[in-house]
mmCIF file of N, CA and C in Angstrom:
data_model
loop_
_atom_site.group_PDB
_atom_site.id
_atom_site.type_symbol
_atom_site.label_atom_id
_atom_site.label_comp_id
_atom_site.label_asym_id
_atom_site.label_seq_id
_atom_site.Cartn_x
_atom_site.Cartn_y
_atom_site.Cartn_z
ATOM 1 N N UNK A 19 82.415 241.802 121.138
ATOM 2 C CA UNK A 19 82.335 240.434 120.800
ATOM 3 C C UNK A 19 81.162 240.255 119.845
ATOM 4 N N UNK A 20 81.370 239.377 118.870
ATOM 5 C CA UNK A 20 80.299 239.160 117.901
ATOM 6 C C UNK A 20 79.603 237.840 118.186
ATOM 7 N N UNK A 21 78.384 237.818 117.835
ATOM 8 C CA UNK A 21 77.602 236.603 118.020
ATOM 9 C C UNK A 21 77.589 235.872 116.685
ATOM 10 N N UNK A 22 77.948 234.602 116.725
ATOM 11 C CA UNK A 22 77.945 233.882 115.448
ATOM 12 C C UNK A 22 76.538 233.754 114.909
ATOM 13 N N UNK A 23 76.461 233.948 113.653
ATOM 14 C CA UNK A 23 75.156 233.852 113.026
ATOM 15 C C UNK A 23 75.270 233.021 111.771
ATOM 16 N N UNK A 24 74.429 233.364 110.805
ATOM 17 C CA UNK A 24 74.478 232.644 109.546
ATOM 18 C C UNK A 24 75.726 233.079 108.784
ATOM 19 N N UNK A 25 76.316 232.118 108.113
ATOM 20 C CA UNK A 25 77.506 232.411 107.327
ATOM 21 C C UNK A 25 77.097 232.877 105.946
ATOM 22 N N UNK A 26 77.819 233.850 105.436
ATOM 23 C CA UNK A 26 77.569 234.294 104.076
ATOM 24 C C UNK A 26 78.232 233.320 103.121
ATOM 25 N N UNK A 27 77.517 232.969 102.090
ATOM 26 C CA UNK A 27 78.091 232.084 101.093
ATOM 27 C C UNK A 27 78.911 232.916 100.127
ATOM 28 N N UNK A 28 80.156 232.508 100.008
ATOM 29 C CA UNK A 28 81.075 233.243 99.152
ATOM 30 C C UNK A 28 81.464 232.310 98.011
ATOM 31 N N UNK A 29 81.439 232.828 96.773
ATOM 32 C CA UNK A 29 81.833 231.939 95.670
ATOM 33 C C UNK A 29 83.325 231.573 95.780
ATOM 34 N N UNK A 30 83.640 230.340 95.390
ATOM 35 C CA UNK A 30 85.022 229.848 95.425
ATOM 36 C C UNK A 30 85.766 230.435 94.243
ATOM 37 N N UNK A 31 86.931 230.962 94.524
ATOM 38 C CA UNK A 31 87.747 231.498 93.448
ATOM 39 C C UNK A 31 88.664 230.386 92.957
ATOM 40 N N UNK A 32 88.718 230.231 91.696
ATOM 41 C CA UNK A 32 89.587 229.238 91.090
ATOM 42 C C UNK A 32 90.733 229.985 90.432
ATOM 43 N N UNK A 33 91.908 229.641 90.838
ATOM 44 C CA UNK A 33 93.088 230.276 90.269
ATOM 45 C C UNK A 33 93.560 229.385 89.137
ATOM 46 N N UNK A 34 93.636 229.925 87.956
ATOM 47 C CA UNK A 34 94.066 229.073 86.835
ATOM 48 C C UNK A 34 95.558 228.728 86.962
ATOM 49 N N UNK A 35 95.879 227.509 86.616
ATOM 50 C CA UNK A 35 97.272 227.052 86.618
ATOM 51 C C UNK A 35 97.670 226.880 85.167
ATOM 52 N N UNK A 36 98.776 227.479 84.824
ATOM 53 C CA UNK A 36 99.232 227.405 83.453
ATOM 54 C C UNK A 36 100.331 226.358 83.354
ATOM 55 N N UNK A 37 100.172 225.453 82.442
ATOM 56 C CA UNK A 37 101.170 224.427 82.193
ATOM 57 C C UNK A 37 101.976 224.806 80.970
ATOM 58 N N UNK A 38 103.254 224.503 81.042
ATOM 59 C CA UNK A 38 104.099 224.728 79.880
ATOM 60 C C UNK A 38 103.813 223.611 78.884
ATOM 61 N N UNK A 39 103.807 223.932 77.625
ATOM 62 C CA UNK A 39 103.558 222.867 76.653
ATOM 63 C C UNK A 39 104.738 221.896 76.612
ATOM 64 N N UNK A 40 104.427 220.647 76.377
ATOM 65 C CA UNK A 40 105.447 219.620 76.305
ATOM 66 C C UNK A 40 106.017 219.616 74.901
ATOM 67 N N UNK A 41 107.311 219.779 74.811
ATOM 68 C CA UNK A 41 107.970 219.772 73.514
ATOM 69 C C UNK A 41 108.654 218.421 73.384
ATOM 70 N N UNK A 42 108.370 217.722 72.326
ATOM 71 C CA UNK A 42 108.963 216.419 72.126
ATOM 72 C C UNK A 42 110.249 216.573 71.328
ATOM 73 N N UNK A 43 111.253 215.831 71.775
ATOM 74 C CA UNK A 43 112.546 215.854 71.110
ATOM 75 C C UNK A 43 112.799 214.493 70.493
ATOM 76 N N UNK A 44 113.644 214.497 69.506
ATOM 77 C CA UNK A 44 114.047 213.223 68.918
ATOM 78 C C UNK A 44 114.997 212.541 69.894
ATOM 79 N N UNK A 45 114.881 211.247 70.021
ATOM 80 C CA UNK A 45 115.786 210.568 70.950
ATOM 81 C C UNK A 45 117.224 210.666 70.453
ATOM 82 N N UNK A 46 118.093 210.918 71.378
ATOM 83 C CA UNK A 46 119.509 211.035 71.041
ATOM 84 C C UNK A 46 120.148 209.659 71.030
ATOM 85 N N UNK A 47 121.137 209.538 70.218
ATOM 86 C CA UNK A 47 121.899 208.291 70.189
ATOM 87 C C UNK A 47 122.764 208.228 71.442
ATOM 88 N N UNK A 48 122.794 207.085 72.088
ATOM 89 C CA UNK A 48 123.648 207.007 73.281
ATOM 90 C C UNK A 48 125.111 207.137 72.891
ATOM 91 N N UNK A 49 125.793 207.949 73.635
ATOM 92 C CA UNK A 49 127.206 208.150 73.354
ATOM 93 C C UNK A 49 128.008 207.066 74.053
ATOM 94 N N UNK A 50 128.969 206.581 73.371
ATOM 95 C CA UNK A 50 129.857 205.614 74.001
ATOM 96 C C UNK A 50 131.049 206.372 74.560
ATOM 97 N N UNK A 51 131.236 206.191 75.815
ATOM 98 C CA UNK A 51 132.333 206.874 76.490
ATOM 99 C C UNK A 51 133.478 205.890 76.613
ATOM 100 N N UNK A 52 134.589 206.274 76.084
ATOM 101 C CA UNK A 52 135.772 205.429 76.164
ATOM 102 C C UNK A 52 136.671 206.009 77.234
ATOM 103 N N UNK A 53 136.810 205.237 78.311
ATOM 104 C CA UNK A 53 137.685 205.699 79.386
ATOM 105 C C UNK A 53 139.103 205.257 79.089
ATOM 106 N N UNK A 54 140.052 206.114 79.386
ATOM 107 C CA UNK A 54 141.437 205.707 79.141
ATOM 108 C C UNK A 54 141.820 204.555 80.082
ATOM 109 N N UNK A 55 142.650 203.691 79.570
ATOM 110 C CA UNK A 55 143.081 202.558 80.380
ATOM 111 C C UNK A 55 143.919 203.051 81.542
ATOM 112 N N UNK A 56 143.580 202.520 82.705
ATOM 113 C CA UNK A 56 144.354 202.915 83.881
ATOM 114 C C UNK A 56 145.582 202.017 83.976
ATOM 115 N N UNK A 57 146.692 202.663 84.089
ATOM 116 C CA UNK A 57 147.920 201.902 84.240
ATOM 117 C C UNK A 57 148.047 201.507 85.697
ATOM 118 N N UNK A 58 148.325 200.263 85.904
ATOM 119 C CA UNK A 58 148.487 199.796 87.277
ATOM 120 C C UNK A 58 149.767 200.372 87.856
ATOM 121 N N UNK A 59 149.567 201.181 88.865
ATOM 122 C CA UNK A 59 150.723 201.750 89.539
ATOM 123 C C UNK A 59 151.374 200.656 90.370
ATOM 124 N N UNK A 60 152.651 200.643 90.436
ATOM 125 C CA UNK A 60 153.294 199.603 91.241
ATOM 126 C C UNK A 60 152.930 199.783 92.708
ATOM 127 N N UNK A 61 152.293 198.760 93.259
ATOM 128 C CA UNK A 61 151.886 198.814 94.660
ATOM 129 C C UNK A 61 152.966 198.191 95.514
ATOM 130 N N UNK A 62 153.171 198.844 96.615
ATOM 131 C CA UNK A 62 154.113 198.260 97.562
ATOM 132 C C UNK A 62 153.451 197.071 98.206
ATOM 133 N N UNK A 63 154.183 196.035 98.336
ATOM 134 C CA UNK A 63 153.635 194.849 98.972
ATOM 135 C C UNK A 63 153.646 195.063 100.481
ATOM 136 N N UNK A 64 152.480 195.025 101.068
ATOM 137 C CA UNK A 64 152.392 195.229 102.511
ATOM 138 C C UNK A 64 152.269 193.913 103.244
ATOM 139 N N UNK A 65 152.419 192.806 102.512
ATOM 140 C CA UNK A 65 152.356 191.501 103.156
ATOM 141 C C UNK A 65 153.602 191.226 103.995
ATOM 142 N N UNK A 66 154.563 192.084 103.885
ATOM 143 C CA UNK A 66 155.829 191.866 104.578
ATOM 144 C C UNK A 66 155.647 191.878 106.093
ATOM 145 N N UNK A 67 154.694 192.658 106.600
ATOM 146 C CA UNK A 67 154.483 192.740 108.044
ATOM 147 C C UNK A 67 154.020 191.390 108.584
ATOM 148 N N UNK A 68 153.054 190.784 107.922
ATOM 149 C CA UNK A 68 152.569 189.478 108.357
ATOM 150 C C UNK A 68 153.623 188.396 108.216
ATOM 151 N N UNK A 69 154.365 188.442 107.110
ATOM 152 C CA UNK A 69 155.393 187.431 106.881
ATOM 153 C C UNK A 69 156.522 187.552 107.905
ATOM 154 N N UNK A 70 156.940 188.779 108.203
ATOM 155 C CA UNK A 70 157.994 188.951 109.208
ATOM 156 C C UNK A 70 157.518 188.542 110.597
ATOM 157 N N UNK A 71 156.253 188.792 110.881
ATOM 158 C CA UNK A 71 155.710 188.372 112.174
ATOM 159 C C UNK A 71 155.696 186.853 112.288
ATOM 160 N N UNK A 72 155.300 186.194 111.216
ATOM 161 C CA UNK A 72 155.309 184.728 111.242
ATOM 162 C C UNK A 72 156.729 184.192 111.359
ATOM 163 N N UNK A 73 157.654 184.822 110.672
ATOM 164 C CA UNK A 73 159.056 184.401 110.785
ATOM 165 C C UNK A 73 159.556 184.569 112.214
ATOM 166 N N UNK A 74 159.214 185.685 112.839
ATOM 167 C CA UNK A 74 159.604 185.897 114.235
ATOM 168 C C UNK A 74 158.987 184.868 115.169
ATOM 169 N N UNK A 75 157.736 184.489 114.904
ATOM 170 C CA UNK A 75 157.079 183.482 115.738
ATOM 171 C C UNK A 75 157.738 182.124 115.575
ATOM 172 N N UNK A 76 158.118 181.775 114.359
ATOM 173 C CA UNK A 76 158.796 180.490 114.128
ATOM 174 C C UNK A 76 160.171 180.485 114.799
ATOM 175 N N UNK A 77 160.884 181.596 114.704
ATOM 176 C CA UNK A 77 162.193 181.691 115.377
ATOM 177 C C UNK A 77 162.014 181.588 116.892
ATOM 178 N N UNK A 78 160.947 182.194 117.428
ATOM 179 C CA UNK A 78 160.673 182.076 118.862
ATOM 180 C C UNK A 78 160.381 180.644 119.245
ATOM 181 N N UNK A 79 159.688 179.905 118.392
ATOM 182 C CA UNK A 79 159.415 178.490 118.672
ATOM 183 C C UNK A 79 160.708 177.674 118.677
ATOM 184 N N UNK A 80 161.573 177.976 117.722
ATOM 185 C CA UNK A 80 162.866 177.273 117.675
ATOM 186 C C UNK A 80 163.696 177.622 118.912
ATOM 187 N N UNK A 81 163.707 178.901 119.291
ATOM 188 C CA UNK A 81 164.458 179.307 120.478
ATOM 189 C C UNK A 81 163.895 178.663 121.742
ATOM 190 N N UNK A 82 162.585 178.477 121.813
ATOM 191 C CA UNK A 82 161.993 177.812 122.969
ATOM 192 C C UNK A 82 162.490 176.380 123.061
ATOM 193 N N UNK A 83 162.498 175.694 121.940
ATOM 194 C CA UNK A 83 163.021 174.322 121.926
ATOM 195 C C UNK A 83 164.496 174.267 122.286
ATOM 196 N N UNK A 84 165.280 175.193 121.758
ATOM 197 C CA UNK A 84 166.718 175.239 122.076
ATOM 198 C C UNK A 84 166.915 175.558 123.553
ATOM 199 N N UNK A 85 166.119 176.485 124.082
ATOM 200 C CA UNK A 85 166.236 176.840 125.500
ATOM 201 C C UNK A 85 165.906 175.666 126.403
ATOM 202 N N UNK A 86 164.893 174.896 126.052
ATOM 203 C CA UNK A 86 164.542 173.713 126.851
ATOM 204 C C UNK A 86 165.667 172.685 126.768
ATOM 205 N N UNK A 87 166.229 172.493 125.576
ATOM 206 C CA UNK A 87 167.322 171.523 125.419
ATOM 207 C C UNK A 87 168.574 171.961 126.189
ATOM 208 N N UNK A 88 168.890 173.240 126.144
ATOM 209 C CA UNK A 88 170.071 173.750 126.845
ATOM 210 C C UNK A 88 169.878 173.636 128.352
ATOM 211 N N UNK A 89 168.683 173.997 128.826
ATOM 212 C CA UNK A 89 168.424 173.903 130.265
ATOM 213 C C UNK A 89 168.389 172.461 130.728
ATOM 214 N N UNK A 90 167.939 171.551 129.880
ATOM 215 C CA UNK A 90 167.934 170.129 130.241
ATOM 216 C C UNK A 90 169.344 169.580 130.337
ATOM 217 N N UNK A 91 170.278 170.196 129.609
ATOM 218 C CA UNK A 91 171.679 169.772 129.667
ATOM 219 C C UNK A 91 172.409 170.306 130.886
ATOM 220 N N UNK A 92 171.764 171.139 131.680
ATOM 221 C CA UNK A 92 172.377 171.627 132.903
ATOM 222 C C UNK A 92 172.799 173.083 132.856
ATOM 223 N N UNK A 93 172.757 173.726 131.700
ATOM 224 C CA UNK A 93 173.149 175.131 131.588
ATOM 225 C C UNK A 93 171.904 175.990 131.810
ATOM 226 N N UNK A 94 171.552 176.158 133.091
ATOM 227 C CA UNK A 94 170.302 176.850 133.425
ATOM 228 C C UNK A 94 170.347 178.341 133.088
ATOM 229 N N UNK A 95 171.505 178.968 133.284
ATOM 230 C CA UNK A 95 171.608 180.395 132.969
ATOM 231 C C UNK A 95 171.425 180.652 131.474
ATOM 232 N N UNK A 96 172.066 179.863 130.643
ATOM 233 C CA UNK A 96 171.928 180.023 129.188
ATOM 234 C C UNK A 96 170.496 179.710 128.759
ATOM 235 N N UNK A 97 169.891 178.690 129.366
ATOM 236 C CA UNK A 97 168.501 178.351 129.045
ATOM 237 C C UNK A 97 167.547 179.465 129.434
ATOM 238 N N UNK A 98 167.825 180.131 130.562
ATOM 239 C CA UNK A 98 166.979 181.246 131.000
ATOM 240 C C UNK A 98 167.093 182.428 130.046
ATOM 241 N N UNK A 99 168.312 182.739 129.619
ATOM 242 C CA UNK A 99 168.514 183.848 128.682
ATOM 243 C C UNK A 99 167.805 183.554 127.355
ATOM 244 N N UNK A 100 167.960 182.328 126.878
ATOM 245 C CA UNK A 100 167.300 181.956 125.613
ATOM 246 C C UNK A 100 165.784 182.027 125.767
ATOM 247 N N UNK A 101 165.267 181.618 126.933
ATOM 248 C CA UNK A 101 163.820 181.672 127.171
ATOM 249 C C UNK A 101 163.324 183.121 127.180
ATOM 250 N N UNK A 102 164.080 184.029 127.802
ATOM 251 C CA UNK A 102 163.672 185.436 127.808
ATOM 252 C C UNK A 102 163.677 186.028 126.405
ATOM 253 N N UNK A 103 164.679 185.675 125.620
ATOM 254 C CA UNK A 103 164.721 186.149 124.230
ATOM 255 C C UNK A 103 163.514 185.605 123.462
ATOM 256 N N UNK A 104 163.167 184.332 123.700
ATOM 257 C CA UNK A 104 162.012 183.733 123.025
ATOM 258 C C UNK A 104 160.707 184.403 123.475
ATOM 259 N N UNK A 105 160.620 184.760 124.753
ATOM 260 C CA UNK A 105 159.411 185.432 125.254
ATOM 261 C C UNK A 105 159.232 186.784 124.571
ATOM 262 N N UNK A 106 160.299 187.574 124.530
ATOM 263 C CA UNK A 106 160.215 188.896 123.908
ATOM 264 C C UNK A 106 159.923 188.773 122.409
ATOM 265 N N UNK A 107 160.614 187.850 121.751
ATOM 266 C CA UNK A 107 160.421 187.688 120.312
ATOM 267 C C UNK A 107 159.012 187.195 119.990
ATOM 268 N N UNK A 108 158.480 186.292 120.787
ATOM 269 C CA UNK A 108 157.124 185.816 120.515
ATOM 270 C C UNK A 108 156.089 186.901 120.800
ATOM 271 N N UNK A 109 156.327 187.740 121.811
ATOM 272 C CA UNK A 109 155.403 188.844 122.082
ATOM 273 C C UNK A 109 155.413 189.849 120.936
ATOM 274 N N UNK A 110 156.591 190.156 120.411
ATOM 275 C CA UNK A 110 156.689 191.065 119.261
ATOM 276 C C UNK A 110 156.013 190.438 118.039
ATOM 277 N N UNK A 111 156.196 189.128 117.862
ATOM 278 C CA UNK A 111 155.563 188.454 116.721
ATOM 279 C C UNK A 111 154.040 188.464 116.836
ATOM 280 N N UNK A 112 153.517 188.281 118.041
ATOM 281 C CA UNK A 112 152.065 188.313 118.238
ATOM 282 C C UNK A 112 151.526 189.715 117.967
ATOM 283 N N UNK A 113 152.206 190.734 118.480
ATOM 284 C CA UNK A 113 151.753 192.107 118.219
ATOM 285 C C UNK A 113 151.828 192.451 116.729
ATOM 286 N N UNK A 114 152.908 192.050 116.080
ATOM 287 C CA UNK A 114 153.029 192.282 114.634
ATOM 288 C C UNK A 114 151.967 191.524 113.857
ATOM 289 N N UNK A 115 151.659 190.309 114.298
ATOM 290 C CA UNK A 115 150.608 189.533 113.644
ATOM 291 C C UNK A 115 149.246 190.167 113.813
ATOM 292 N N UNK A 116 148.989 190.722 114.990
ATOM 293 C CA UNK A 116 147.716 191.417 115.209
ATOM 294 C C UNK A 116 147.601 192.646 114.317
ATOM 295 N N UNK A 117 148.680 193.402 114.221
ATOM 296 C CA UNK A 117 148.676 194.589 113.356
ATOM 297 C C UNK A 117 148.466 194.169 111.904
ATOM 298 N N UNK A 118 149.154 193.108 111.485
ATOM 299 C CA UNK A 118 149.022 192.637 110.101
ATOM 300 C C UNK A 118 147.604 192.146 109.824
ATOM 301 N N UNK A 119 147.000 191.481 110.795
ATOM 302 C CA UNK A 119 145.648 190.957 110.585
ATOM 303 C C UNK A 119 144.614 192.076 110.547
ATOM 304 N N UNK A 120 144.772 193.063 111.413
ATOM 305 C CA UNK A 120 143.791 194.154 111.456
ATOM 306 C C UNK A 120 143.961 195.089 110.259
ATOM 307 N N UNK A 121 145.183 195.414 109.924
ATOM 308 C CA UNK A 121 145.437 196.370 108.840
ATOM 309 C C UNK A 121 145.485 195.718 107.467
ATOM 310 N N UNK A 122 145.257 194.423 107.400
ATOM 311 C CA UNK A 122 145.283 193.664 106.141
ATOM 312 C C UNK A 122 146.636 193.754 105.451
ATOM 313 N N UNK A 123 147.675 193.677 106.231
ATOM 314 C CA UNK A 123 149.028 193.654 105.699
ATOM 315 C C UNK A 123 149.543 192.228 105.785
ATOM 316 N N UNK A 124 148.954 191.343 105.027
ATOM 317 C CA UNK A 124 149.318 189.936 105.092
ATOM 318 C C UNK A 124 148.494 189.253 106.167
ATOM 319 N N UNK A 125 147.178 189.349 106.038
ATOM 320 C CA UNK A 125 146.270 188.843 107.077
ATOM 321 C C UNK A 125 146.476 187.372 107.393
ATOM 322 N N UNK A 126 146.572 186.467 106.406
ATOM 323 C CA UNK A 126 146.766 185.050 106.765
ATOM 324 C C UNK A 126 148.084 184.815 107.502
ATOM 325 N N UNK A 127 149.115 185.511 107.052
ATOM 326 C CA UNK A 127 150.409 185.380 107.716
ATOM 327 C C UNK A 127 150.327 185.919 109.146
ATOM 328 N N UNK A 128 149.615 187.014 109.319
ATOM 329 C CA UNK A 128 149.468 187.618 110.642
ATOM 330 C C UNK A 128 148.703 186.726 111.606
ATOM 331 N N UNK A 129 147.635 186.099 111.119
ATOM 332 C CA UNK A 129 146.866 185.193 111.975
ATOM 333 C C UNK A 129 147.713 183.992 112.370
ATOM 334 N N UNK A 130 148.458 183.464 111.406
ATOM 335 C CA UNK A 130 149.355 182.345 111.716
ATOM 336 C C UNK A 130 150.432 182.772 112.710
ATOM 337 N N UNK A 131 150.919 183.998 112.585
ATOM 338 C CA UNK A 131 151.944 184.491 113.513
ATOM 339 C C UNK A 131 151.388 184.596 114.933
ATOM 340 N N UNK A 132 150.130 185.024 115.060
ATOM 341 C CA UNK A 132 149.528 185.117 116.392
ATOM 342 C C UNK A 132 149.420 183.727 117.015
ATOM 343 N N UNK A 133 148.956 182.752 116.252
ATOM 344 C CA UNK A 133 148.776 181.397 116.786
ATOM 345 C C UNK A 133 150.118 180.787 117.165
ATOM 346 N N UNK A 134 151.087 180.860 116.256
ATOM 347 C CA UNK A 134 152.401 180.267 116.530
ATOM 348 C C UNK A 134 153.112 181.037 117.636
ATOM 349 N N UNK A 135 152.977 182.353 117.650
ATOM 350 C CA UNK A 135 153.642 183.164 118.670
ATOM 351 C C UNK A 135 153.123 182.868 120.068
ATOM 352 N N UNK A 136 151.817 182.673 120.204
ATOM 353 C CA UNK A 136 151.264 182.332 121.524
ATOM 354 C C UNK A 136 151.708 180.932 121.933
ATOM 355 N N UNK A 137 151.704 180.003 120.985
ATOM 356 C CA UNK A 137 152.111 178.627 121.311
ATOM 357 C C UNK A 137 153.603 178.526 121.593
ATOM 358 N N UNK A 138 154.404 179.416 121.024
ATOM 359 C CA UNK A 138 155.856 179.339 121.194
ATOM 360 C C UNK A 138 156.366 180.125 122.392
ATOM 361 N N UNK A 139 155.513 180.831 123.087
ATOM 362 C CA UNK A 139 155.942 181.633 124.222
ATOM 363 C C UNK A 139 156.243 180.724 125.415
ATOM 364 N N UNK A 140 157.482 180.722 125.914
ATOM 365 C CA UNK A 140 157.829 179.831 127.025
ATOM 366 C C UNK A 140 157.024 180.115 128.292
ATOM 367 N N UNK A 141 156.704 181.368 128.553
ATOM 368 C CA UNK A 141 155.916 181.679 129.742
ATOM 369 C C UNK A 141 154.515 181.087 129.639
ATOM 370 N N UNK A 142 153.907 181.219 128.452
ATOM 371 C CA UNK A 142 152.580 180.637 128.241
ATOM 372 C C UNK A 142 152.651 179.115 128.364
ATOM 373 N N UNK A 143 153.689 178.519 127.790
ATOM 374 C CA UNK A 143 153.838 177.067 127.897
ATOM 375 C C UNK A 143 154.000 176.613 129.344
ATOM 376 N N UNK A 144 154.826 177.326 130.098
ATOM 377 C CA UNK A 144 155.032 176.959 131.505
ATOM 378 C C UNK A 144 153.746 177.134 132.301
ATOM 379 N N UNK A 145 152.980 178.183 132.017
ATOM 380 C CA UNK A 145 151.718 178.424 132.735
ATOM 381 C C UNK A 145 150.699 177.343 132.398
ATOM 382 N N UNK A 146 150.556 177.007 131.136
ATOM 383 C CA UNK A 146 149.585 175.993 130.736
ATOM 384 C C UNK A 146 149.983 174.636 131.280
ATOM 385 N N UNK A 147 151.265 174.263 131.154
ATOM 386 C CA UNK A 147 151.705 172.956 131.655
ATOM 387 C C UNK A 147 151.597 172.882 133.183
ATOM 388 N N UNK A 148 151.859 173.998 133.856
ATOM 389 C CA UNK A 148 151.710 174.013 135.323
ATOM 390 C C UNK A 148 150.253 173.862 135.740
ATOM 391 N N UNK A 149 149.337 174.460 134.970
ATOM 392 C CA UNK A 149 147.914 174.334 135.277
ATOM 393 C C UNK A 149 147.425 172.916 135.011
ATOM 394 N N UNK A 150 147.951 172.287 133.969
ATOM 395 C CA UNK A 150 147.547 170.927 133.670
ATOM 396 C C UNK A 150 148.137 169.914 134.647
ATOM 397 N N UNK A 151 149.279 170.230 135.220
ATOM 398 C CA UNK A 151 149.911 169.321 136.175
ATOM 399 C C UNK A 151 149.156 169.288 137.492
ATOM 400 N N UNK A 152 148.409 170.332 137.751
ATOM 401 C CA UNK A 152 147.572 170.306 138.945
ATOM 402 C C UNK A 152 148.091 171.194 139.962
#
């Protein structure tokens, strides 16, 4: 083991750093790049999903009204069948509207289909009216 003592003074070594000389260039003229015109490829219209969903919701609303009118006339079996068709059609319209709204395939149409489809569902109407009746 060594005993620390006085430190020897050692000269600092300086390592020279060599820089590359800066070469100045004449400024270049900016090149104008002409991009070829892009031809618009025919896009398939994907708004059809939202529009068909809204159409299905409107048909379900009409069927709900027809089912209520038929059942009010005394034909309960026919009114029940029409109500079931309206329930299935409105559920399909709501699902299609949700898909259209999320996937942007006719988003406004899809949102409208969801609203109309829920309002046109006979089961939802019977549940809401039963809850309001007390």
